Coordinates of N, CA and C in Angstrom, one line a residue:
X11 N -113.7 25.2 -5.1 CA -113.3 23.9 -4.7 C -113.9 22.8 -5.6
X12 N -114.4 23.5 -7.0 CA -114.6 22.3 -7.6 C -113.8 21.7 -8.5
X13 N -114.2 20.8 -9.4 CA -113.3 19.8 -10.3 C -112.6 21.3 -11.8
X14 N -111.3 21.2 -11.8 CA -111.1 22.3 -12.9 C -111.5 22.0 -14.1
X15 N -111.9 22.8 -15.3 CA -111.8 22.3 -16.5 C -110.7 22.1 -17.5
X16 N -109.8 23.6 -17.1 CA -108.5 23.3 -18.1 C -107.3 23.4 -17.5
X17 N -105.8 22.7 -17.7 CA -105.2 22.3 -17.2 C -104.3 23.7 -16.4
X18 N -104.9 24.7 -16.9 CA -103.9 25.8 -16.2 C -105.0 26.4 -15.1
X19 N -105.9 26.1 -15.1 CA -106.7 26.4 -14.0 C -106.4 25.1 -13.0
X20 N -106.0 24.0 -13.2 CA -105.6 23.1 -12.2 C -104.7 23.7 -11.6
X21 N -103.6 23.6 -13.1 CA -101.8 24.0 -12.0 C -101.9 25.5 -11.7
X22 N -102.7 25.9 -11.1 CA -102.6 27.1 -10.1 C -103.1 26.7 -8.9
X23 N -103.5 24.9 -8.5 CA -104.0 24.9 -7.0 C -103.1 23.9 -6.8
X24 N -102.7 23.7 -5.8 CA -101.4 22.6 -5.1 C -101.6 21.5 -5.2
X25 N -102.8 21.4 -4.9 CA -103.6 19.6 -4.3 C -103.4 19.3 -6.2
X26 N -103.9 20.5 -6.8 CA -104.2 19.2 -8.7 C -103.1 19.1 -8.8
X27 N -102.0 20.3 -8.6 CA -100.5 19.9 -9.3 C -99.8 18.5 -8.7
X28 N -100.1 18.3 -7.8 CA -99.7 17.3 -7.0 C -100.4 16.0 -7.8
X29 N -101.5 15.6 -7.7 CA -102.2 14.7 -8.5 C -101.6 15.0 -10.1
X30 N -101.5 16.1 -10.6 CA -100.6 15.5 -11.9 C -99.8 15.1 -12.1
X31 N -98.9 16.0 -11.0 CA -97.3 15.1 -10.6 C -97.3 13.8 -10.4
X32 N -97.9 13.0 -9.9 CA -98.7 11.6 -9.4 C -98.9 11.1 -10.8
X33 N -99.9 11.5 -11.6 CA -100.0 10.9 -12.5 C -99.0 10.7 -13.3
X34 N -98.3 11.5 -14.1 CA -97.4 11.6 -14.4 C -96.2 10.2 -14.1
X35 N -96.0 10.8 -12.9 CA -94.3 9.7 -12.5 C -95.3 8.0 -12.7
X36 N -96.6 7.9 -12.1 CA -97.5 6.4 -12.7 C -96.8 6.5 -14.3
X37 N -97.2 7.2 -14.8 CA -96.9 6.7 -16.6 C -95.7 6.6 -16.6
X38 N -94.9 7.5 -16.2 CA -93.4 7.2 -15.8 C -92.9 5.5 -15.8
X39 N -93.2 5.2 -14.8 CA -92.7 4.1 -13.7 C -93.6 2.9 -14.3
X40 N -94.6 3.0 -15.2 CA -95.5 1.9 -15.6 C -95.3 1.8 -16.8
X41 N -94.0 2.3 -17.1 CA -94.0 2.5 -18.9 C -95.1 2.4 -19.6
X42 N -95.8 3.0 -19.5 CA -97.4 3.6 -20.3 C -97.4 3.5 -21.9
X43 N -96.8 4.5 -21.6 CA -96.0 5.5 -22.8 C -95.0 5.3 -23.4
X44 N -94.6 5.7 -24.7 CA -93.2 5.7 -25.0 C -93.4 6.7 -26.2
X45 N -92.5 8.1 -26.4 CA -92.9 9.1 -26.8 C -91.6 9.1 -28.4
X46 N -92.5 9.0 -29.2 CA -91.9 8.9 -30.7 C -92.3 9.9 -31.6
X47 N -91.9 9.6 -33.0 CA -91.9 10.6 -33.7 C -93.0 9.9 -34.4
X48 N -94.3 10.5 -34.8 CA -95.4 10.4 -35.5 C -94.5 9.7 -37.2
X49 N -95.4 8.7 -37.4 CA -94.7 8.3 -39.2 C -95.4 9.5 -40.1
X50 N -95.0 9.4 -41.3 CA -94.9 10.5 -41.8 C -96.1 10.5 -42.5
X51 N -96.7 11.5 -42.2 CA -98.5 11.5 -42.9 C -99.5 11.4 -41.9
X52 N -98.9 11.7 -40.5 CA -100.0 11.0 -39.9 C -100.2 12.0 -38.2
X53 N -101.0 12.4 -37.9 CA -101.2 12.9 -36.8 C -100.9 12.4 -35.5
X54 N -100.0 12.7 -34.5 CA -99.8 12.4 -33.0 C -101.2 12.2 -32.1
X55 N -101.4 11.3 -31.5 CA -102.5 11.4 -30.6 C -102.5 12.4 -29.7
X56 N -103.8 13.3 -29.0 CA -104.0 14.3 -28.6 C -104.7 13.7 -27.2
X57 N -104.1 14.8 -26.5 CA -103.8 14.2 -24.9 C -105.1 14.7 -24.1
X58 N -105.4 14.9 -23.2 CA -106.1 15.6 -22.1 C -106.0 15.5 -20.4
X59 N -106.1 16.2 -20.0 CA -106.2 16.3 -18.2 C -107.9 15.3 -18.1
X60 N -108.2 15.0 -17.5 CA -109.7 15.0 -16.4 C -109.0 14.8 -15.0
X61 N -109.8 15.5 -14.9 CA -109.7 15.5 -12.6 C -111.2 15.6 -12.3
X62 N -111.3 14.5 -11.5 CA -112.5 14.3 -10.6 C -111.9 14.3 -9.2
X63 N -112.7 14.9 -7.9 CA -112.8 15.1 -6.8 C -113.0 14.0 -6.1
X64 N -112.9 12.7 -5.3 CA -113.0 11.9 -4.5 C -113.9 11.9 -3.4
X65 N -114.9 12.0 -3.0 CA -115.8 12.5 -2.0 C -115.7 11.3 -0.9
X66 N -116.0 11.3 0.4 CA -116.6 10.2 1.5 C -118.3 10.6 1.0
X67 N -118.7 9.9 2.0 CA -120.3 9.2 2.4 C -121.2 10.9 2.4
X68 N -119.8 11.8 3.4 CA -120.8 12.9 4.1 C -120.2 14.0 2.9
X69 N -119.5 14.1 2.0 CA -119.2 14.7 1.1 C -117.9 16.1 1.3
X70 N -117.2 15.2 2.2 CA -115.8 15.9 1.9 C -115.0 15.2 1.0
X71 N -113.9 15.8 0.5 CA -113.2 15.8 -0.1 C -112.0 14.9 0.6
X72 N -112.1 14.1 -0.1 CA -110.7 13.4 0.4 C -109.6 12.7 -0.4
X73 N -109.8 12.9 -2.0 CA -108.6 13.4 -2.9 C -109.0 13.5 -4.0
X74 N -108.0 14.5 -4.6 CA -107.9 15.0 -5.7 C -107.6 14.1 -7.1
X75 N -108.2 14.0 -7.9 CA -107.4 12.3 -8.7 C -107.1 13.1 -10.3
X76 N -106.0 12.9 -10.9 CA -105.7 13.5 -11.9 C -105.5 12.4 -13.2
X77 N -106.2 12.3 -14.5 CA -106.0 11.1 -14.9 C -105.6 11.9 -16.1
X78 N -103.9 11.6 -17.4 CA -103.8 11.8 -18.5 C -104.6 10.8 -19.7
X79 N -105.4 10.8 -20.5 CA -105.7 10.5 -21.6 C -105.9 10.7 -22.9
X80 N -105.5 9.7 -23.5 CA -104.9 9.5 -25.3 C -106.4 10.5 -25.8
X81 N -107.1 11.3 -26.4 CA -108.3 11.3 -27.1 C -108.4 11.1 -28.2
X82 N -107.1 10.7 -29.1 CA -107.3 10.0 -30.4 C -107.8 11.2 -31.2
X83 N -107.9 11.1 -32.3 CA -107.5 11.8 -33.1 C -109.5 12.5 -33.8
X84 N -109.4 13.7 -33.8 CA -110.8 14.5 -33.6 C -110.8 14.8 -35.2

């Protein structure tokens, strides 16, 4: 029940696919993004999952949060 590390260990549990799905249609619907062809010479920016857990006061779980981010170029 804890936070996954890599994205296929998420999408094997409901609740993260759900929160990616979520994320997702946000970048969707917020035009975030706009997905092109890299210019020539030059590397695409490289993506990642993070999911943190949402806790209350007494430490249940009360959502799953899925965030995509740019990590720029390694």
């Amino acid at each position: 029940d804890g936070e996954p590390t890599t994205h296929a260990e998420a999408y094997g549990d409901p609740a993260w696919r759900e929160a990616m799905e979520a994320e997702l249609e946000s970048v969707e619907k917020n035009r975030t993004w706009e997905l092109v062809d890299p210019p020539a010479g030059h590397r695409p920016i490289s993506l990642k999952w993070v999911f943190k857990l949402k806790k209350d006061e007494k430490g249940a779980v009360i959502r799953h949060k899925a965030r995509l981010v740019a990590c720029g170029i390694v």
